[in-house]
Short mmCIF file of C-alpha atoms and ligand atoms in Angstrom, two decimals:
data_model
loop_
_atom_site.label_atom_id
_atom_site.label_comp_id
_atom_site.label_asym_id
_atom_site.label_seq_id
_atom_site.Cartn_x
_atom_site.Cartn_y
_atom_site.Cartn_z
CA UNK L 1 123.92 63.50 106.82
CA UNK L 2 125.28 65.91 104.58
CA UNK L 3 128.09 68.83 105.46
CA UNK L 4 126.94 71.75 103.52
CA UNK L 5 127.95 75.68 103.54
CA UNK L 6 125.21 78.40 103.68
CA UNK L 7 124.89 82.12 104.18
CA UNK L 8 123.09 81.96 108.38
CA UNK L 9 121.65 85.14 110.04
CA UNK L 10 121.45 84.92 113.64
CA UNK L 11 117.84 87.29 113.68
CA UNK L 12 116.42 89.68 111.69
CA UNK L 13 118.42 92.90 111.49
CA UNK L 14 122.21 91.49 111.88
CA UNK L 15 124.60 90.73 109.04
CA UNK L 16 125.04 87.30 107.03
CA UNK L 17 127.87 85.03 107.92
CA UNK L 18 128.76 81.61 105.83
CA UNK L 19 128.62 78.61 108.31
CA UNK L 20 129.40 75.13 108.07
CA UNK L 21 126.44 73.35 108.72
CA UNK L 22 124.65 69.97 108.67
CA UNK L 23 122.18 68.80 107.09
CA UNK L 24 119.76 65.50 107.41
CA UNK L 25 118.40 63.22 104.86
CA UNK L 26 114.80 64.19 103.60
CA UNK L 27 112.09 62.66 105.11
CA UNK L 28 108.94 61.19 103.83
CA UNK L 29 107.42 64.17 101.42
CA UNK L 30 110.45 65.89 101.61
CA UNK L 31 113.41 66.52 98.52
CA UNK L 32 116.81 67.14 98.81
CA UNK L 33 118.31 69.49 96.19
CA UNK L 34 122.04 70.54 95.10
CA UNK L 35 121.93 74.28 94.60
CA UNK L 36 122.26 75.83 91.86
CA UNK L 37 121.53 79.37 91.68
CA UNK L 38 120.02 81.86 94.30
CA UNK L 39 118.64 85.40 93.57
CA UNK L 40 119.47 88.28 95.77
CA UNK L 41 116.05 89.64 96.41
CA UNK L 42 115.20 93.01 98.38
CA UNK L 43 112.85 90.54 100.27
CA UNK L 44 116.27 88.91 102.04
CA UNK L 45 117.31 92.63 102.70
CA UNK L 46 114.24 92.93 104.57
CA UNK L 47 114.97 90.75 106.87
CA UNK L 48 118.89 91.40 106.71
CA UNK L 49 118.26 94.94 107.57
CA UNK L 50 115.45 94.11 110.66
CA UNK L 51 112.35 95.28 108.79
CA UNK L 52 110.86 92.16 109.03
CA UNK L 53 111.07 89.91 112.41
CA UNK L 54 112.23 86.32 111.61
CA UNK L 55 112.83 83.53 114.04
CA UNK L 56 116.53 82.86 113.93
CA UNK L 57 118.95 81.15 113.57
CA UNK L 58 117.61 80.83 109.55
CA UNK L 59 119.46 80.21 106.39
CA UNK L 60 118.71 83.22 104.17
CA UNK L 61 117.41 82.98 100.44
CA UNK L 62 113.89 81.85 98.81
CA UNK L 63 114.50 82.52 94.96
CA UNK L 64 116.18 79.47 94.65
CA UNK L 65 117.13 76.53 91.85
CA UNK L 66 118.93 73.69 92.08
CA UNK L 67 118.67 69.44 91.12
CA UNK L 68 116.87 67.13 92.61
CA UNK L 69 119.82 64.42 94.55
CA UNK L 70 117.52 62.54 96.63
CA UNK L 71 113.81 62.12 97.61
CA UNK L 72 111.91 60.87 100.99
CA UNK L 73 110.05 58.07 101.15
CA UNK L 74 106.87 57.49 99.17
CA UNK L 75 108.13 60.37 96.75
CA UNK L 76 109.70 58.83 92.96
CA UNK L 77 112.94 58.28 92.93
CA UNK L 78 112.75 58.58 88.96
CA UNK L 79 112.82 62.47 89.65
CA UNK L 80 116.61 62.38 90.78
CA UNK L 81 118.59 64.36 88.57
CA UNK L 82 115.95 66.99 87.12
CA UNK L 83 116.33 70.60 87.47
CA UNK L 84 113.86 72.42 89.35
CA UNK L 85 112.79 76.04 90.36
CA UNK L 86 111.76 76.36 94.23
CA UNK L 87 108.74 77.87 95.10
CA UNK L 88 109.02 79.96 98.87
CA UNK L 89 105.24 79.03 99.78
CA UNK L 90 104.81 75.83 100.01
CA UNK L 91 101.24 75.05 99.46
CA UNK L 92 99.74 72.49 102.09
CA UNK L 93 97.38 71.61 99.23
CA UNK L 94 94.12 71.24 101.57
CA UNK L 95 93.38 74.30 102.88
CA UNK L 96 90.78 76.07 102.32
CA UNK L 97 92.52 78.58 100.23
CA UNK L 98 95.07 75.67 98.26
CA UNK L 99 91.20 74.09 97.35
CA UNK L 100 90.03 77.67 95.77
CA UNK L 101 93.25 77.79 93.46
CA UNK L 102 94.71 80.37 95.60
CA UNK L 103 97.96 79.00 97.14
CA UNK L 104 99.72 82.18 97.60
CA UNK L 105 97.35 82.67 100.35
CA UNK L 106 97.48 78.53 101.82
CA UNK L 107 97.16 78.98 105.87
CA UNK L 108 98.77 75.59 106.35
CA UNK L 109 102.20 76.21 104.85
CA UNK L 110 105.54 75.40 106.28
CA UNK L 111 106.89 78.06 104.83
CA UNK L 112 104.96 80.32 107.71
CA UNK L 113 107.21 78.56 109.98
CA UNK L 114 110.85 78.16 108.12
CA UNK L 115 110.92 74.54 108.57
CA UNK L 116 109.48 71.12 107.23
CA UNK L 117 105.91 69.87 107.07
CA UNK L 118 105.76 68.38 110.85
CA UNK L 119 107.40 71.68 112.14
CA UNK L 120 111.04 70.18 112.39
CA UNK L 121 114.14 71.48 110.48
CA UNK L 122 116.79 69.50 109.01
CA UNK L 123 119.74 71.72 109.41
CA UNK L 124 121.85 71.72 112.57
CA UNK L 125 125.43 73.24 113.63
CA UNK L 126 127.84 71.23 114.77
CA UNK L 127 126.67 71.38 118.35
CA UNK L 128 123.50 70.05 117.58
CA UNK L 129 121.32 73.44 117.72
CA UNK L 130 118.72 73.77 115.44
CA UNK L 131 119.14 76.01 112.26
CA UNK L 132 115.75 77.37 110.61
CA UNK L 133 115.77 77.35 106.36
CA UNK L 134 113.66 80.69 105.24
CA UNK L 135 110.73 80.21 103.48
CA UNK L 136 111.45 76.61 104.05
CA UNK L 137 113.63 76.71 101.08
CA UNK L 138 116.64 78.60 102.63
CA UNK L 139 117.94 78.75 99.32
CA UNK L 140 121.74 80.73 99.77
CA UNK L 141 123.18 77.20 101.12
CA UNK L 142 124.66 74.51 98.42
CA UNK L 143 122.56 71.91 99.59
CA UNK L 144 118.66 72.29 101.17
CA UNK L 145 116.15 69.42 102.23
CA UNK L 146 112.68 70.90 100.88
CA UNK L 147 109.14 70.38 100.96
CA UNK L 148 107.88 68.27 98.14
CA UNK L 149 105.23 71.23 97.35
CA UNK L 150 108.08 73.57 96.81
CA UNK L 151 109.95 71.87 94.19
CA UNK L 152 108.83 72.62 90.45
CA UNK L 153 110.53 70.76 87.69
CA UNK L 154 112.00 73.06 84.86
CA UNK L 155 111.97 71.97 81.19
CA UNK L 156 115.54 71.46 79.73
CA UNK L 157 117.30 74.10 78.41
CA UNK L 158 116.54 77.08 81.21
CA UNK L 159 119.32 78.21 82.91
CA UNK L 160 119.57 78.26 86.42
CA UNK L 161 119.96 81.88 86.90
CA UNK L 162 116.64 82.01 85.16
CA UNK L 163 115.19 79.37 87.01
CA UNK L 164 115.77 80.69 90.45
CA UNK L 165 114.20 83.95 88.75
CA UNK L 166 111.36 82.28 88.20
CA UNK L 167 110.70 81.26 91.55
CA UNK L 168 110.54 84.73 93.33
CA UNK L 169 110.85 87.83 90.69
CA UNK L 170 109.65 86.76 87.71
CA UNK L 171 106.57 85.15 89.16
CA UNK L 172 105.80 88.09 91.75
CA UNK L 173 105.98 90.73 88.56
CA UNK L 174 104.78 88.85 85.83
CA UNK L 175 102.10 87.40 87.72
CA UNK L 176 100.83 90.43 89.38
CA UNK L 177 100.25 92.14 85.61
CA UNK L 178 98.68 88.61 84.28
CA UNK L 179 96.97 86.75 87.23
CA UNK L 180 96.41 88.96 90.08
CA UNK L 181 95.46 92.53 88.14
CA UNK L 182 94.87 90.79 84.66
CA UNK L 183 95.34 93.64 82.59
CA UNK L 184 93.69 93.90 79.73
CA UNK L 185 95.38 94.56 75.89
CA UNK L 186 95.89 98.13 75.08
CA UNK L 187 95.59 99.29 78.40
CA UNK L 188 97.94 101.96 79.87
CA UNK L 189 100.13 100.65 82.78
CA UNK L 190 102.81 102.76 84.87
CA UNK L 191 105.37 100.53 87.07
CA UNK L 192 106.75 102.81 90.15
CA UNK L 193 110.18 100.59 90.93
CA UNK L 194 112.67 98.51 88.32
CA UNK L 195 114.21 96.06 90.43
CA UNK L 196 113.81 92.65 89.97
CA UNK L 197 109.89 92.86 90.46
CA UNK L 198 109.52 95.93 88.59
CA UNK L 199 111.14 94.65 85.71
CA UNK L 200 109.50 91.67 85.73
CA UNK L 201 106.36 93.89 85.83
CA UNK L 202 107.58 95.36 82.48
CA UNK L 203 107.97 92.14 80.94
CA UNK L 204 104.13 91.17 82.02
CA UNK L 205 102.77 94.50 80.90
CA UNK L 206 104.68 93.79 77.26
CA UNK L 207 102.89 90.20 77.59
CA UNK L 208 99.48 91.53 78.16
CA UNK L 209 99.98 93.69 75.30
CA UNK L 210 99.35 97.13 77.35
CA UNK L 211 99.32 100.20 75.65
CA UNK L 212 102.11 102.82 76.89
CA UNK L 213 104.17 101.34 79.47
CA UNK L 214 105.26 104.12 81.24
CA UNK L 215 108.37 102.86 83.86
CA UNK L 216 109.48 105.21 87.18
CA UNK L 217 112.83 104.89 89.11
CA UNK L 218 115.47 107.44 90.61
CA UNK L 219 118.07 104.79 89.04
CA UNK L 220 118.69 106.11 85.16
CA UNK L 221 120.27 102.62 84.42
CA UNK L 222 117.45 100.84 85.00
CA UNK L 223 114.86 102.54 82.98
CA UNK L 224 117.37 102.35 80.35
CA UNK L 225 117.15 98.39 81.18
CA UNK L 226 113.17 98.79 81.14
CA UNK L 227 114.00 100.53 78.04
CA UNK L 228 115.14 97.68 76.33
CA UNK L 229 113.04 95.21 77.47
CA UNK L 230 109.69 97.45 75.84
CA UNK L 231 108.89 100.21 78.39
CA UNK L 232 107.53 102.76 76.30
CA UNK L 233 107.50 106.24 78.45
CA UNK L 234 109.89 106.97 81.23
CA UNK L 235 109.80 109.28 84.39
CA UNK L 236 112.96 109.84 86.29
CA UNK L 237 111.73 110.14 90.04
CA UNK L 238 113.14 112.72 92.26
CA UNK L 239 111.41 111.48 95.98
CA UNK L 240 112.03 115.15 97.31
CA UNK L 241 109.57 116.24 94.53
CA UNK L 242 106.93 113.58 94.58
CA UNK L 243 104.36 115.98 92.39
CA UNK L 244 106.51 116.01 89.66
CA UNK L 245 106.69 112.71 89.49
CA UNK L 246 102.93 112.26 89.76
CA UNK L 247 102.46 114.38 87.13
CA UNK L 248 104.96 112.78 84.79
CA UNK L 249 103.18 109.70 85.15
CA UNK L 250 99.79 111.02 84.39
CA UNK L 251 101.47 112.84 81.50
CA UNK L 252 103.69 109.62 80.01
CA UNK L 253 100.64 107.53 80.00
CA UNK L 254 97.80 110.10 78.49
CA UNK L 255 94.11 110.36 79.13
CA UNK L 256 94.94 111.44 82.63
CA UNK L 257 96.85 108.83 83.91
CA UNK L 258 97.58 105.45 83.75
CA UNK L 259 94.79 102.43 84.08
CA UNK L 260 97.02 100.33 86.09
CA UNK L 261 99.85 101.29 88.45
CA UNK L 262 102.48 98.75 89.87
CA UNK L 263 104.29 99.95 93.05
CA UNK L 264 107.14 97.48 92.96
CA UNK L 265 109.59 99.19 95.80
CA UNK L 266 107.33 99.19 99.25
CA UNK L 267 107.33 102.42 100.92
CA UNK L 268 104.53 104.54 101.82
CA UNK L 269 106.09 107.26 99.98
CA UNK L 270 105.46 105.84 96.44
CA UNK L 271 102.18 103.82 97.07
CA UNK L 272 100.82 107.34 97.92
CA UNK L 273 102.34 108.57 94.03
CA UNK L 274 100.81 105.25 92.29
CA UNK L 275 97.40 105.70 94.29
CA UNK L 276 97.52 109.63 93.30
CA UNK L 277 98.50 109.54 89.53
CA UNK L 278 95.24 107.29 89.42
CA UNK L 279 92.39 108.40 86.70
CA UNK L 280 89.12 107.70 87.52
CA UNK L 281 88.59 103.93 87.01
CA UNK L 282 92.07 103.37 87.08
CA UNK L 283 93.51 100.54 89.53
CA UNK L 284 96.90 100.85 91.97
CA UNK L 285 98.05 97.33 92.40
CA UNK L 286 100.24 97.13 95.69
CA UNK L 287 103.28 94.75 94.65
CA UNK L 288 106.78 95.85 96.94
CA UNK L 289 106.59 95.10 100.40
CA UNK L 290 106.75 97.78 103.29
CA UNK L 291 108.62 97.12 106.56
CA UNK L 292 105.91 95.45 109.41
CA UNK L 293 103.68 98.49 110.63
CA UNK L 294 104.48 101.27 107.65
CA UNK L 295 100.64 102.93 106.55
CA UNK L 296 100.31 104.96 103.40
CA UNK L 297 97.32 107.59 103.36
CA UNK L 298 94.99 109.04 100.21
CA UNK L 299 92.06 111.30 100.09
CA UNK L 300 88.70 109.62 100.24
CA UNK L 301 86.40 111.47 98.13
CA UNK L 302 87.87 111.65 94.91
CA UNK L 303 89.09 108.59 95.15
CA UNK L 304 85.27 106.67 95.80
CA UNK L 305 84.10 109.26 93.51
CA UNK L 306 86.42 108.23 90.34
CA UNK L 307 85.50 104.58 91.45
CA UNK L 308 89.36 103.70 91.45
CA UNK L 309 90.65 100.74 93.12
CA UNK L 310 93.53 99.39 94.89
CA UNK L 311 94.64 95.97 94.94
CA UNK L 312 97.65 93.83 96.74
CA UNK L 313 99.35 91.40 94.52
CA UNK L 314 101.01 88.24 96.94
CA UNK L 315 103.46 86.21 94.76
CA UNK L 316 101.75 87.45 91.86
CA UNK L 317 99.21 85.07 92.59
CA UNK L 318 101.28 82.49 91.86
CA UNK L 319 100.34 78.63 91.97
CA UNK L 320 103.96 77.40 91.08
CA UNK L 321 103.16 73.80 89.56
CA UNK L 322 101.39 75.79 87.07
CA UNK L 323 102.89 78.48 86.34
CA UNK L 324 106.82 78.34 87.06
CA UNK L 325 106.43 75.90 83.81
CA UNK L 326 104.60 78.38 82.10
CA UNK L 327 106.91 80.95 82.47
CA UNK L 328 110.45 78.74 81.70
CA UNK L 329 108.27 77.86 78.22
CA UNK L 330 108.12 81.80 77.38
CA UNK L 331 111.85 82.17 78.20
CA UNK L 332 112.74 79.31 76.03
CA UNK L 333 110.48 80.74 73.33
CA UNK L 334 112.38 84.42 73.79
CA UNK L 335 109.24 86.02 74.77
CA UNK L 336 110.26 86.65 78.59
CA UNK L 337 113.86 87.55 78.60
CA UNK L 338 114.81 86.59 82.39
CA UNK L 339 118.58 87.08 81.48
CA UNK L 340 118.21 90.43 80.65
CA UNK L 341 117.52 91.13 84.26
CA UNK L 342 121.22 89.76 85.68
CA UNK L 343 123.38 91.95 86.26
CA UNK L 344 125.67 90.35 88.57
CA UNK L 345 126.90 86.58 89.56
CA UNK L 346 128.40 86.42 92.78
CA UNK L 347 129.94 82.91 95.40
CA UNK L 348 127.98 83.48 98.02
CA UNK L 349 130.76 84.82 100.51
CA UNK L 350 130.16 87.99 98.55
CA UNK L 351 126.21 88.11 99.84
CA UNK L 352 126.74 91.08 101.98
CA UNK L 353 128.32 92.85 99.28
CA UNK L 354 125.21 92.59 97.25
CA UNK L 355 123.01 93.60 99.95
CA UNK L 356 124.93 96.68 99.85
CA UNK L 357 124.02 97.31 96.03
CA UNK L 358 120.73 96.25 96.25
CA UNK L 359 120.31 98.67 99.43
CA UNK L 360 121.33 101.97 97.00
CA UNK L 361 118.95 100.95 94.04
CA UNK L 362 122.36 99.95 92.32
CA UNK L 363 121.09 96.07 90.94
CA UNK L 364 118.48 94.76 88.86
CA UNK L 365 119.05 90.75 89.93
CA UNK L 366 122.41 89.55 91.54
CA UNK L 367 122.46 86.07 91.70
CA UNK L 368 124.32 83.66 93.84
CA UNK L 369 125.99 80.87 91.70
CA UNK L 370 127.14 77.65 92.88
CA UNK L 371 129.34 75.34 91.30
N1 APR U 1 111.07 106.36 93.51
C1 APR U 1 111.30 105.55 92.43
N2 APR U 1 112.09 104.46 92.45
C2 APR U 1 112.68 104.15 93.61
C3 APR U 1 112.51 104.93 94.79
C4 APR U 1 111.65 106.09 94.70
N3 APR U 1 111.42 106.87 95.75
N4 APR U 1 113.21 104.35 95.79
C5 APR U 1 113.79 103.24 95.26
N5 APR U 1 113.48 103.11 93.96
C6 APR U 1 113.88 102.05 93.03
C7 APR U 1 115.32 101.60 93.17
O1 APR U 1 116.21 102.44 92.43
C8 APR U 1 115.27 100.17 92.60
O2 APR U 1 115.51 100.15 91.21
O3 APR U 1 113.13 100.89 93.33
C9 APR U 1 113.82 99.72 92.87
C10 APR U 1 113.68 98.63 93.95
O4 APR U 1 114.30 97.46 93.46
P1 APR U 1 114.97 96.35 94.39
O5 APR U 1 115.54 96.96 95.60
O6 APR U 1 115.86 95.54 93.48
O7 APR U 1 113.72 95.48 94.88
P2 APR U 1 113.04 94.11 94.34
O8 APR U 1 113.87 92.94 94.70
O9 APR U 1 112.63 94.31 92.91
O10 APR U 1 111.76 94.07 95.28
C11 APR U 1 110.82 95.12 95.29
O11 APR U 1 109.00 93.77 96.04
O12 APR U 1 108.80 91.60 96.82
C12 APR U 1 108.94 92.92 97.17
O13 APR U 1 110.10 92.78 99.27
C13 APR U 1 110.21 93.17 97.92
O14 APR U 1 109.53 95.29 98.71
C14 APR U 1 110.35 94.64 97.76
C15 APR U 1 109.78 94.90 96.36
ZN1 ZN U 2 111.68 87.55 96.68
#
């Protein structure tokens, strides 16, 4: 039994609060892991703010990294001590879907149910009562008891920041330009968004060798960020004039608009711009998450007409053991610059503080540190 501190919400729609809590031993298949870093991702202010509905009580987080301390049983104990990223769908690994290649869709995850392989959680209050870990990973807690699946070793030499980056972020924006909408060299991609997942769209678009990379947000600091890391057109949105920011797209990215468009915010609002600035044959891929029951609406003719397509992009089709490594080699070789993303390290009795950035548009990625 370990005594560990994490950042608890009661349910879905009520502030954070840093308990005391308790945590178990793994058990067979499972991994315990020291905590190292923890992104602040708009996905936790989701659920923070009560647009999603999450069974609670449930330790927040799921871009998490951290070192393995311990293993279950039948798991090698040779593996204490390595750093890992921590992947928020665990992958059951026989499904249906895991058997395709497509574990971003696995129905037999724990992660559907915040808590361990046989349904059971390892975290408890003092009193006994069950705590739930998000994601299964509950990663905004200094220590966490994991699903094997979830636990990705990192090469040496990526820091954790970047690490935990990797396991939500990086992997939903890089992967949604490389794996899920695998954009082809030289063509023109617009990303609607630059948060984390925006940006990391950027970097992917750069990686895929696009064309113009034309970048959208109402934040000025962060297409100057986009700036640096290779966006090549900007449009400054203004959401009370949504035309004119349709049509700056279209313009930015030439012969009528872009080929690809990544919505990387989640409201109906701007998936109806990135479907709209669409030429004919050109593809809106769906990244940013809406609350539970939000619809978007376009016009049906032109848009069978023109042959255009729209696609959604989970975890940027992400199968972690094979890509999390794949993406900590390209920030080691300087050719995804994860770091450039931080703008912020915070304990993580200053969560709530950074939900209240993230909630303005005001951060690219805070990140929870722990010593
Ligand atoms: N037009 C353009 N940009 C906007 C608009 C708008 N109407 N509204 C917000 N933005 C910008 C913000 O300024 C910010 O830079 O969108 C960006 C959103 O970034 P974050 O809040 O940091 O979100 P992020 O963590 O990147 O996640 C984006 O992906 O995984 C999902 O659930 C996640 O839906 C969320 C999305
Ligand atoms: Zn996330």
């Amino acid at each position: 039994m370990h005594e560990i501190e994490a950042a608890v919400i009661e349910r879905a729609g009520v502030p954070t609060a840093v308990e005391d809590l308790l945590l178990d031993d793994p058990h067979p298949g499972e991994v315990l892991v020291r905590m190292t870093a923890s992104g602040v991702c708009h996905s936790d202010l989701h659920v923070r703010d009560g647009d999603w509905e999450r069974p609670g009580p449930i330790v927040m987080g799921h871009e998490g990294a951290g070192i393995i301390e311990a293993v279950g049983e039948g798991l090698d104990p040779g593996v204490v001590g390595r750093p890992v990223a921590l992947s928020w769908y665990a992958p059951c690994l026989r499904c249906r879907q895991c058997q395709r290649g497509r574990q971003w869709l696995c129905t037999g995850s724990p992660s559907l149910r915040h808590a361990q392989v046989d349904g059971t959680t390892r975290l408890a209050r003092a009193d006994g009562s069950p705590v739930l870990a998000y994601c299964s990973i509950g990663t905004m807690s200094t220590r966490q008891v994991v699903p094997a699946t979830a636990v990705v070793p990192m090469p040496d030499g990526v820091p954790p920041e970047v690490a935990a980056l990797i396991g939500c972020g990086v992997s939903t924006g890089v992967g949604a330009v490389l794996k899920t909408a695998e954009v082809p060299a030289g063509s023109s991609v617009a990303v609607i968004g630059l948060g984390g997942v925006g940006l990391s769209c950027v970097m992917g678009a750069v990686l895929a060798n696009a064309g113009r990379i034309v970048v959208v947000d109402t934040n000025r600091s962060k297409i100057d960020l986009a700036g640096t890391l290779g966006a090549t057109h900007w449009v400054l949105a203004d959401p009370a004039d949504p035309a004119a920011t349709i049509g700056g797209i279209r313009e930015a990215a030439g012969e009528g608009g872009p080929d690809f468009v990544f919505e990387a915010i989640g409201l109906p609002q701007t998936i109806e711009q990135a479907i709209s600035t669409l030429p004919p044959g050109g593809t809106a891929v769906l990244v940013g998450m809406t609350a539970f029951g939000e619809t978007a609406s376009f016009e049906g003719f032109p848009f069978v007409d023109g042959a255009r397509r729209i696609i959604g992009s989970n975890y940027g089709s992400a199968a972690a053991a094979l890509d999390f490594p794949r993406y900590a080699e390209w920030y080691l070789q300087g050719r995804l610059p994860v770091d450039r993303l931080i703008d912020r390290r915070l304990p993580l009795i200053e969560l709530e503080d950074a939900f209240d950035r993230l909630r303005v548009g005001q951060a690219a990625r805070q990140v929870v540190v722990f010593e």
